[in-house]
Short mmCIF file of C-alpha atoms and ligand atoms in Angstrom, two decimals:
data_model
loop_
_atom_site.label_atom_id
_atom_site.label_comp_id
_atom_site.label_asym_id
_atom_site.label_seq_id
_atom_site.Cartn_x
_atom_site.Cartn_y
_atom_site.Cartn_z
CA UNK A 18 126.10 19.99 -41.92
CA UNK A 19 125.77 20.72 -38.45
CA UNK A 20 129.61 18.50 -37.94
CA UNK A 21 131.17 21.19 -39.35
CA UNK A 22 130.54 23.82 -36.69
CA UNK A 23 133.32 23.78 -33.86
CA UNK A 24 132.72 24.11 -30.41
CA UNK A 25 131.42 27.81 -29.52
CA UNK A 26 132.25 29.14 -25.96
CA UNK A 27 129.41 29.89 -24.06
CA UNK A 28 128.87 33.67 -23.82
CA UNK A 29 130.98 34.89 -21.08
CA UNK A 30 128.29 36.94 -19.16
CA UNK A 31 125.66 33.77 -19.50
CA UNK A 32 128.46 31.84 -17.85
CA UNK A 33 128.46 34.41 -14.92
CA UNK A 34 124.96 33.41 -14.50
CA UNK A 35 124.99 30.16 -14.27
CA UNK A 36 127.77 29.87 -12.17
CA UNK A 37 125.76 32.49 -9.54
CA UNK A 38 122.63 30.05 -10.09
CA UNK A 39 124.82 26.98 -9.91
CA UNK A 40 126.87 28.25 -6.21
CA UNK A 41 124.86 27.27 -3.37
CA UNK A 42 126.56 29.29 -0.53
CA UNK A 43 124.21 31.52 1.53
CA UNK A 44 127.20 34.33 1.38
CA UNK A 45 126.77 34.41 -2.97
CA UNK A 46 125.83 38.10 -4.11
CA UNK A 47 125.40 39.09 -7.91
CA UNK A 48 127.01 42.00 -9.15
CA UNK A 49 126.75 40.55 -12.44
CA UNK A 50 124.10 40.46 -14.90
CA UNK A 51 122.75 44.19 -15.57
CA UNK A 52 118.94 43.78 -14.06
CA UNK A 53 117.83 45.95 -11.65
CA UNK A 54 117.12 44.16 -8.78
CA UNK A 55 115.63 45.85 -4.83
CA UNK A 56 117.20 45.00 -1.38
CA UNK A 57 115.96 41.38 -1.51
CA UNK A 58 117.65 40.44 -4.54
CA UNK A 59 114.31 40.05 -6.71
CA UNK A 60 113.61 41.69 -9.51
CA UNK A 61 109.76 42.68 -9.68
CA UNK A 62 107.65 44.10 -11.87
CA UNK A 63 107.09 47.84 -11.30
CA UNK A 64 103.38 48.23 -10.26
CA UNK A 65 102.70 50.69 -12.95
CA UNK A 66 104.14 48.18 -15.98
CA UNK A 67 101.26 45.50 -13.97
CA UNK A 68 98.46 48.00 -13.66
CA UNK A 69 99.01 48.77 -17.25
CA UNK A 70 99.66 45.08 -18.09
CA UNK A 71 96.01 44.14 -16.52
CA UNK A 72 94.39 47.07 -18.17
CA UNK A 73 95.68 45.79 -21.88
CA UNK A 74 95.03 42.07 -20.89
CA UNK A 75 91.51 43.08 -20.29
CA UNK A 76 91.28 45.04 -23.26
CA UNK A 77 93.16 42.85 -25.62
CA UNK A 78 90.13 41.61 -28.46
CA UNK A 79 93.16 40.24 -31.00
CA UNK A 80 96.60 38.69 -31.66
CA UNK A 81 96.38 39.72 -35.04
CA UNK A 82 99.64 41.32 -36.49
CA UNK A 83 101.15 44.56 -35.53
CA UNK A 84 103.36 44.94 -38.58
CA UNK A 85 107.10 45.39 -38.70
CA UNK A 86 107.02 48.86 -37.49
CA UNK A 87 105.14 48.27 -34.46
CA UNK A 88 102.69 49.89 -32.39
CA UNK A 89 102.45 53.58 -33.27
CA UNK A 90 101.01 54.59 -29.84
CA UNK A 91 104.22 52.97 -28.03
CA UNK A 92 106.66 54.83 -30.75
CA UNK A 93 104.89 57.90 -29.90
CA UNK A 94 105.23 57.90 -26.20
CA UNK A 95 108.57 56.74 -26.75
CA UNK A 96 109.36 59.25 -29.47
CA UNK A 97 108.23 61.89 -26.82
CA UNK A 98 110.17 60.59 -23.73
CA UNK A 99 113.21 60.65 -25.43
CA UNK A 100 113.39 63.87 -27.30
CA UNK A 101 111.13 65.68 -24.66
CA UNK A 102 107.89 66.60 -26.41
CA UNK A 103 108.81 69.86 -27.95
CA UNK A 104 111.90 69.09 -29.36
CA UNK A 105 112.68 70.78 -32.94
CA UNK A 106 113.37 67.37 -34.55
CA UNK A 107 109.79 66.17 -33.20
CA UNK A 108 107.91 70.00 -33.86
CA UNK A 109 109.47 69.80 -37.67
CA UNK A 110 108.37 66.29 -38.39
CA UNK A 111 111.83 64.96 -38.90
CA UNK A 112 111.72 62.24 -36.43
CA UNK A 113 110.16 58.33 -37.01
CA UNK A 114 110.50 55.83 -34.46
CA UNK A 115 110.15 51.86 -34.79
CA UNK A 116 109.58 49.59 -32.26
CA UNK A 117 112.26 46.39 -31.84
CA UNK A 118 112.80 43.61 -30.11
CA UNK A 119 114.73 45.46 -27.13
CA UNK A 120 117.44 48.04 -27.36
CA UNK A 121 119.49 44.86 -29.02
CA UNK A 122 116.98 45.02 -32.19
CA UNK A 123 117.47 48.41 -32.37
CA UNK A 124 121.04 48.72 -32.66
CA UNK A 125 121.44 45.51 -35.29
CA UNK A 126 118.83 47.32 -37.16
CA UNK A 127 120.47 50.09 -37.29
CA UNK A 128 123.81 48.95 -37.90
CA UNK A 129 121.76 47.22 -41.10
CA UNK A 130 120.59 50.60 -42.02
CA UNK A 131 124.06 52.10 -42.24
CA UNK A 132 125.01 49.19 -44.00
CA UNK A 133 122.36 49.49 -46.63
CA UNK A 134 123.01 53.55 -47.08
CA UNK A 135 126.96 52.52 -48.55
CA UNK A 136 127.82 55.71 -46.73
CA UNK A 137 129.91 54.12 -43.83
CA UNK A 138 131.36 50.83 -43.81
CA UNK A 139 133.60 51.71 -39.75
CA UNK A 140 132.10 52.59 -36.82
CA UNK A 141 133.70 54.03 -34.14
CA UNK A 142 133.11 52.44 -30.67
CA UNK A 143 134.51 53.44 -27.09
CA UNK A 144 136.67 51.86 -25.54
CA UNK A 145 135.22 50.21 -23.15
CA UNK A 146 132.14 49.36 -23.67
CA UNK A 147 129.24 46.89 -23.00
CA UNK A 148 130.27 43.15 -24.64
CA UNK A 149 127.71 42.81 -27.02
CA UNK A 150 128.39 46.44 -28.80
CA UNK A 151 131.02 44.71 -30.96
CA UNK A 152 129.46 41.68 -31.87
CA UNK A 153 125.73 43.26 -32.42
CA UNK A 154 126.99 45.49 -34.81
CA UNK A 155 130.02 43.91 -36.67
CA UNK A 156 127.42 40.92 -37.48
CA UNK A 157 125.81 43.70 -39.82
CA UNK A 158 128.85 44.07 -41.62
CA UNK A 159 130.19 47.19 -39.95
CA UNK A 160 134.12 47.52 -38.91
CA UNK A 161 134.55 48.91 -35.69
CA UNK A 162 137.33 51.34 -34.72
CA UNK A 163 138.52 52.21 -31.10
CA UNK A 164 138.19 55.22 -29.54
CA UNK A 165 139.42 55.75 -25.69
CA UNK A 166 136.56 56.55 -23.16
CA UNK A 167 137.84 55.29 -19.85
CA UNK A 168 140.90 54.77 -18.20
CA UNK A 169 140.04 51.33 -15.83
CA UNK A 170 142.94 51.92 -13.47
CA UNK A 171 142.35 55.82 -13.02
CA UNK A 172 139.13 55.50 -13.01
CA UNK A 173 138.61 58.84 -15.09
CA UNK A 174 137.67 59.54 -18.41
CA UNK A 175 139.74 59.74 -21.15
CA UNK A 176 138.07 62.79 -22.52
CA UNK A 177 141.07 64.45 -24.47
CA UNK A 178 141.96 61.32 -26.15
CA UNK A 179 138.02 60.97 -26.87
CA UNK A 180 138.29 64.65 -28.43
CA UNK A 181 141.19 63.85 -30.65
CA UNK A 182 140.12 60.64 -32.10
CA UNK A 183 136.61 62.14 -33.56
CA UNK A 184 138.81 65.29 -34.65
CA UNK A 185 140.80 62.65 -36.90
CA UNK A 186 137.38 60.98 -38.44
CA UNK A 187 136.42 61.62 -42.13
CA UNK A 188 132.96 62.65 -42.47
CA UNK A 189 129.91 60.71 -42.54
CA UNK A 190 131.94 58.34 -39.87
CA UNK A 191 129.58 56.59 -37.59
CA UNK A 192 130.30 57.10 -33.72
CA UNK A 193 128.50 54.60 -31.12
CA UNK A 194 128.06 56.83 -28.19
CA UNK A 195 125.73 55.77 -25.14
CA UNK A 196 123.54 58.36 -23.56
CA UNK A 197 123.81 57.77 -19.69
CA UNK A 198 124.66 55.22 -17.02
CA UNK A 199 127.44 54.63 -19.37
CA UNK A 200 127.94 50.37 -19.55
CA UNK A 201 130.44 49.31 -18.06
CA UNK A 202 131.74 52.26 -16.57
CA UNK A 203 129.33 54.28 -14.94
CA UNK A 204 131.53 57.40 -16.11
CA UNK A 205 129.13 59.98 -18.06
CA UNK A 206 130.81 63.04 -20.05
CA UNK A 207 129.03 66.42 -18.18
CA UNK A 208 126.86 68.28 -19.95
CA UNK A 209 130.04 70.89 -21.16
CA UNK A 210 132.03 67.78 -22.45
CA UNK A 211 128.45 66.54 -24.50
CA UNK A 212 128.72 70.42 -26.61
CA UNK A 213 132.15 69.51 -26.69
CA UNK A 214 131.53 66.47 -28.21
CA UNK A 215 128.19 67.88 -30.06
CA UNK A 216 130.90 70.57 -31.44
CA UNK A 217 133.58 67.80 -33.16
CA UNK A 218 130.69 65.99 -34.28
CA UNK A 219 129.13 69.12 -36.17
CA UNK A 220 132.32 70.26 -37.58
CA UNK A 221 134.00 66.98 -38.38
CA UNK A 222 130.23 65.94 -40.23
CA UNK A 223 130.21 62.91 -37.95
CA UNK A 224 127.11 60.79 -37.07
CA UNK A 225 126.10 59.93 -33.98
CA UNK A 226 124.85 56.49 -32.94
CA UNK A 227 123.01 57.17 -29.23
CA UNK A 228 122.12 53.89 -27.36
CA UNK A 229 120.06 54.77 -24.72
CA UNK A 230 118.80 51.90 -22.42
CA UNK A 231 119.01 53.44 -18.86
CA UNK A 232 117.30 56.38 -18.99
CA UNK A 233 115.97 57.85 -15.40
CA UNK A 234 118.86 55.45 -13.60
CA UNK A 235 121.35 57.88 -13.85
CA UNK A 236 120.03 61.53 -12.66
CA UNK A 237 116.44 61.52 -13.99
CA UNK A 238 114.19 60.81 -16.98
CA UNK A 239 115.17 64.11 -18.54
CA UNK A 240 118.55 64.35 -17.17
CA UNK A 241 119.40 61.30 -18.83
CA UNK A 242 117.87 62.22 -21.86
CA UNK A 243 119.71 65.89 -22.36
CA UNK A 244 122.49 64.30 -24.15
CA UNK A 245 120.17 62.84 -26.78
CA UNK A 246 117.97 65.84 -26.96
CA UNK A 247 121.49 68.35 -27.38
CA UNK A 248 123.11 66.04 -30.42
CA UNK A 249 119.63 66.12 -32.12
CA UNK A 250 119.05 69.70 -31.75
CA UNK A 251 123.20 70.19 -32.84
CA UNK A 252 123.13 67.81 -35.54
CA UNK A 253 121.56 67.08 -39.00
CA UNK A 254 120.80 63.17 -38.40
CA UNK A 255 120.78 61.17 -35.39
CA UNK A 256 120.60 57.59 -34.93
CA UNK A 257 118.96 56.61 -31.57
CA UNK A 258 118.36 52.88 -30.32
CA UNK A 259 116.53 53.17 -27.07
CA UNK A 260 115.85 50.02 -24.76
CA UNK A 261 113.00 49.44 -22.28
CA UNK A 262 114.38 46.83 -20.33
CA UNK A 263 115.64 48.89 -17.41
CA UNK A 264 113.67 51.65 -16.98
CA UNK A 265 109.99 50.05 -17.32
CA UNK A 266 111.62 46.27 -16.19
CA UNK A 267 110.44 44.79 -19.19
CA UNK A 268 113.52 43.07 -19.54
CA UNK A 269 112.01 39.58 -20.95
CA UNK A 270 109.59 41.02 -23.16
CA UNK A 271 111.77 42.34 -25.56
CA UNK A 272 110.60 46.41 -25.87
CA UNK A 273 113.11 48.81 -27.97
CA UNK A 274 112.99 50.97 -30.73
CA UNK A 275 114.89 52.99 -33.26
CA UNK A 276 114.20 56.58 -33.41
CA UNK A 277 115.76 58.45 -36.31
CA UNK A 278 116.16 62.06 -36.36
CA UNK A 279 116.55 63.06 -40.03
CA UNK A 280 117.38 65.86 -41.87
CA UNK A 281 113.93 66.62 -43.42
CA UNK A 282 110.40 64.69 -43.36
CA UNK A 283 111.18 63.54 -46.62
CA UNK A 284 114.00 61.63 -45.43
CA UNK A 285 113.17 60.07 -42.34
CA UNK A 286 110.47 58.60 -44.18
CA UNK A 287 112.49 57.16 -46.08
CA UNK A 288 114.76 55.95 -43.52
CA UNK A 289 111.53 54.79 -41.67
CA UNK A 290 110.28 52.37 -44.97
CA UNK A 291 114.10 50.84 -44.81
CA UNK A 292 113.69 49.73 -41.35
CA UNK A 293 110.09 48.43 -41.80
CA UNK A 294 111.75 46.39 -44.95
CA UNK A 295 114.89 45.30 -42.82
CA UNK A 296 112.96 43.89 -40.06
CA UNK A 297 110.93 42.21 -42.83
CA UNK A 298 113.88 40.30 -43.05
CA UNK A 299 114.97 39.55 -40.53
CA UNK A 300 112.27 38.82 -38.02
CA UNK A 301 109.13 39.79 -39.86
CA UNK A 302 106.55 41.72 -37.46
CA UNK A 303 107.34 43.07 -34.01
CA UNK A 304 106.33 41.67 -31.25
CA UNK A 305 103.57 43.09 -29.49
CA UNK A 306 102.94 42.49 -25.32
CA UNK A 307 106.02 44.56 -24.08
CA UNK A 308 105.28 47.88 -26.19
CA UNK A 309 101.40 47.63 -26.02
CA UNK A 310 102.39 47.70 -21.86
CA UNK A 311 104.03 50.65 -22.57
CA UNK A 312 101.82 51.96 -25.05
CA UNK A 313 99.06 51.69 -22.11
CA UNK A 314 100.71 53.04 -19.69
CA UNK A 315 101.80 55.96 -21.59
CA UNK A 316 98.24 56.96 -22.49
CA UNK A 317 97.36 56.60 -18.80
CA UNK A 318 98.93 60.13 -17.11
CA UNK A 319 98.24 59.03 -13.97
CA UNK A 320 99.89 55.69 -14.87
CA UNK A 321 103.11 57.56 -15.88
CA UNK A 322 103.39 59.22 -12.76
CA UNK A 323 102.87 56.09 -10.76
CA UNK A 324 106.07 54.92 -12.85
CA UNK A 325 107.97 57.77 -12.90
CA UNK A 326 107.49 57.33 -9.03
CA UNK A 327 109.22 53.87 -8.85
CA UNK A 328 112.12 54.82 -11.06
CA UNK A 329 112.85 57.21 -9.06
CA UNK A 330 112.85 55.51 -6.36
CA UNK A 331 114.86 52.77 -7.94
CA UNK A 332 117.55 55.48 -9.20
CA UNK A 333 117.58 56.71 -5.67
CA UNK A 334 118.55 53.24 -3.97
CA UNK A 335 121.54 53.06 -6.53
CA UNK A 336 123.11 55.61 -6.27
CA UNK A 337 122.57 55.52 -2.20
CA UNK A 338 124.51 52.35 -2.53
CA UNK A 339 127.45 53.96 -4.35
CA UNK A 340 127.98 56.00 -1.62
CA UNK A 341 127.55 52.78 0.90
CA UNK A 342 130.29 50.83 -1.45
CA UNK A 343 132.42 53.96 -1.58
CA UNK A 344 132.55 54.44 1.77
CA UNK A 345 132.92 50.77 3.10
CA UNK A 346 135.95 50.27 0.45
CA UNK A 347 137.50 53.77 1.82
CA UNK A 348 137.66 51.95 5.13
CA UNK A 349 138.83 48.78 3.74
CA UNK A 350 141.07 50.17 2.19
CA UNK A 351 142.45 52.59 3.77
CA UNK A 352 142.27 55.09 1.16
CA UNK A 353 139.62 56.92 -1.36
CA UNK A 354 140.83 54.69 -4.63
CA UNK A 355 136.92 53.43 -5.02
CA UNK A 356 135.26 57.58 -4.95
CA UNK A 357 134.43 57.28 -8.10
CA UNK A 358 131.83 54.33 -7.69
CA UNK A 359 130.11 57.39 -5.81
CA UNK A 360 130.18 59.60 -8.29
CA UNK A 361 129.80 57.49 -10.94
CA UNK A 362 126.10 56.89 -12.49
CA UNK A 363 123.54 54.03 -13.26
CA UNK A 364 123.64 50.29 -12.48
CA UNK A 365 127.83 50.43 -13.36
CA UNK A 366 130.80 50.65 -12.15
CA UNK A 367 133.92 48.86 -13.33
CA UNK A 368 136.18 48.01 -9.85
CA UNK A 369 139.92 48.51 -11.81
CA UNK A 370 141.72 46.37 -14.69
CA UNK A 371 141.71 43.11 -12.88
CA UNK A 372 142.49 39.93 -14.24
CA UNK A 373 141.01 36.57 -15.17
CA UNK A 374 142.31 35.25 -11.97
CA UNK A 375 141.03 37.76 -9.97
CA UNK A 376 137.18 37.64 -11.12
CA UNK A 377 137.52 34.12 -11.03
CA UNK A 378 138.50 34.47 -7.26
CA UNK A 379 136.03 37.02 -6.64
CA UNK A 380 133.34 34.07 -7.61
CA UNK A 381 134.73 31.16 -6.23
CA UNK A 382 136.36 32.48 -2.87
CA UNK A 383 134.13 35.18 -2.36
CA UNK A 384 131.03 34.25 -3.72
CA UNK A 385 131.08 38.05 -5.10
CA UNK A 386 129.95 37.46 -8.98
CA UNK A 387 131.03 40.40 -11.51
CA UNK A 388 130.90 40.53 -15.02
CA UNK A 389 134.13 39.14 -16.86
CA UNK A 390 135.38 42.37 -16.97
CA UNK A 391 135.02 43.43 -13.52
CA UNK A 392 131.99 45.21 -13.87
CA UNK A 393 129.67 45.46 -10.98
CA UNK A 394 126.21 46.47 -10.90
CA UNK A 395 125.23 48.29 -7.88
CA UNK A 396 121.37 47.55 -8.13
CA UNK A 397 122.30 43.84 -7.16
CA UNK A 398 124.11 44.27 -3.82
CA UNK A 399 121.71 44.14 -0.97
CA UNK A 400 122.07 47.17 1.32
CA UNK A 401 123.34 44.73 3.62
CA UNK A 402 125.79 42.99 2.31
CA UNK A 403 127.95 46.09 1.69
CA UNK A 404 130.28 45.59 4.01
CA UNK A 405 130.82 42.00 2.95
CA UNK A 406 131.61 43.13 -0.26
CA UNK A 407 133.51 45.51 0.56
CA UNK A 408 136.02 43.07 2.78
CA UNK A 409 135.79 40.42 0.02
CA UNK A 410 136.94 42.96 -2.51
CA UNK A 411 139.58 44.12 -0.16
CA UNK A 412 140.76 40.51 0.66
CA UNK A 413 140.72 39.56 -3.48
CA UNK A 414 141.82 42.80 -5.38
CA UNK A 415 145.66 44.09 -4.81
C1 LIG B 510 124.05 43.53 -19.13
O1 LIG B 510 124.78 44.42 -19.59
O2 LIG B 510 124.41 42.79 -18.22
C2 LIG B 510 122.66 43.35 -19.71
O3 LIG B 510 122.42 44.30 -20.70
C3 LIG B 510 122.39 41.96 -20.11
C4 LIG B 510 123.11 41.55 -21.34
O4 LIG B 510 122.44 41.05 -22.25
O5 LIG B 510 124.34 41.65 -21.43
#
């Protein structure tokens, strides 16, 4: 059986890291892969996430199933931290949240979930956006449709174009939007184009899709979340997928969740039974250790301010590096093409429309690793190696 499969590519961002693990010169940064990672390259585990980690190791009587919706103190917390805790959705009861394995789960579940309803067979994604949006949700069936986001060599939005494309959707169209820290750009609408955007949606009957997986990396835990909080407060139904990989650094343990916003308890209950019965399925019962971390740290309120503490302190070394990158290129340079990375919010930034041959001799030059689309990710450049980057940039990109 197994003859008949032909070769399959490894995935181009897994090939970015083995090349970084594979080069052994002392100059090699990585600006690839999307971890967070602190001035010494390493990326630990926040000391609230361990605290909480001990607490539930000590506590821990059973390995007994969770059940395919998960832990219901985790989707709580989550529920809460997403929406803010007195959000109408929440107050009414229209809201039910499911834990996943990572934001990843979440959005194939999802995408299953549309699938199943017979309402929507497109979605519409930006363009561009992180490489896995496409193939996580067209494996559920979906079609996806382009929508313009970003201009790569401006390095602006393409907000107008945005605007026109949902004006042209037929209702009940599914739009994949992301919340903050947009991946791969960095380039967030402001809170006046989000009620633009809340506006088309409302009139045109459109439903958002909302994948959240950096929230407090971009300007705050509830900065990040006010486009979320806006579209569910504007809009009958909602579909969020949230990720915990970033913000609590659970990366490897696999912590996500779907939260629906629904139109009435009735149906999100619903809603809630089909994606209980999906991940049936497909994987069965959730996994527990990552959530019940969460879940334990969330009860804790001194626990959540301990965390709240790091990530802001973790958002505050990013975004101090844009402004080191910025700067450094505007000398290389000569010029202010690279202001945006300074402006620009979360782990991403995207450094223009360059080509194969130029990533490639980023990597192998350079020893400067991006993603395959020129994505960098400001959280792995060492304060000091800026201005190394900055001249091997300068030396490799026209
Ligand atoms: C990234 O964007 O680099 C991360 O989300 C890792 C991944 O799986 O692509």
């Amino acid at each position: 059986m197994l003859e008949r499969l032909p070769p399959q590519p490894p995935d181009a961002l897994l090939a970015v890291m083995a090349a970084f693990a594979a080069d052994q010169s002392p100059d090699k940064v990585d600006l690839g892969v999307g971890v967070y990672k602190d001035e010494r390259g390493a990326t630990p585990v926040m000391a609230a996430v361990k605290a909480a980690e001990a607490r539930l190791i000590a506590a821990q009587h059973s390995k007994a199933y969770v059940g395919p919706a998960g832990n219901r103190t985790f989707a709580a917390f989550l529920e809460q931290l997403v929406l803010g805790a007195d959000h109408p959705a929440l107050v009414e009861g229209r809201v039910a949240t499911l834990q996943t394995p990572g934001g990843c789960g979440a959005l194939r579940l999802i995408a299953d979930l549309i699938v199943r309803t017979g309402a929507a067979d497109e979605i519409l994604i930006g363009a561009p956006t992180w490489a896995n949006h496409h193939p996580l949700l067209t494996s559920a069936g979906l079609k996806a449709q382009p929508m313009p986001y970003y201009d790569i060599t401006l390095g602006q939005l393409k907000f107008q174009e945005m605007l026109s494309t949902l004006e042209a959707q037929r209702e009940g169209t599914v739009v994949l939007l992301q919340a903050s820290c947009h991946n791969p750009t960095g380039a967030d609408l402001d809170p006046a184009q989000w009620s633009e955007v809340a506006a088309v949606l409302e009139r045109r009957r459109l439903i958002p899709l909302i994948d959240m997986a950096y929230q407090g990396l971009g300007n705050g835990l509830d900065e990040d979340a006010a486009s979320v909080r806006l579209l569910a407060s504007r809009l009958p139904e909602v579909l969020i997928s949230v990720s915990c990989s970033k913000s609590f650094g659970l990366y490897r343990e696999r912590v996500g969740a779907v939260v629906l916003v629904a139109r009435s308890a009735a149906e999100a209950s619903v809603g809630f039974a089909h994606l209980q019965m999906l991940a049936r399925r497909s994987y069965s019962m959730a996994p527990d250790h990552g959530a019940a971390i969460v879940a334990t740290l969330g009860s804790d309120p001194a626990l959540v301010d301990a965390w709240r503490t790091e990530l802001d302190a973790m958002r505050t070394r990013v975004n101090g590096l844009r402004h080191l990158l910025a700067e450094a290129l505007a000398a290389e340079y000569g010029d202010r093409r690279y202001d945006h990375i300074a402006t620009q919010r979360g782990m991403f930034s995207i450094l223009g429309a360059l080509t194969p041959d130029v990533v490639t001799r980023l990597a192998r030059d350079e020893h400067v690793y991006t993603a395959p689309d020129g994505r960098i990710n400001l959280a792995g450049l060492p304060e000091a190696r800026v201005g190394y980057v900055a001249a091997a940039i300068r030396r490799v990109v026209p």
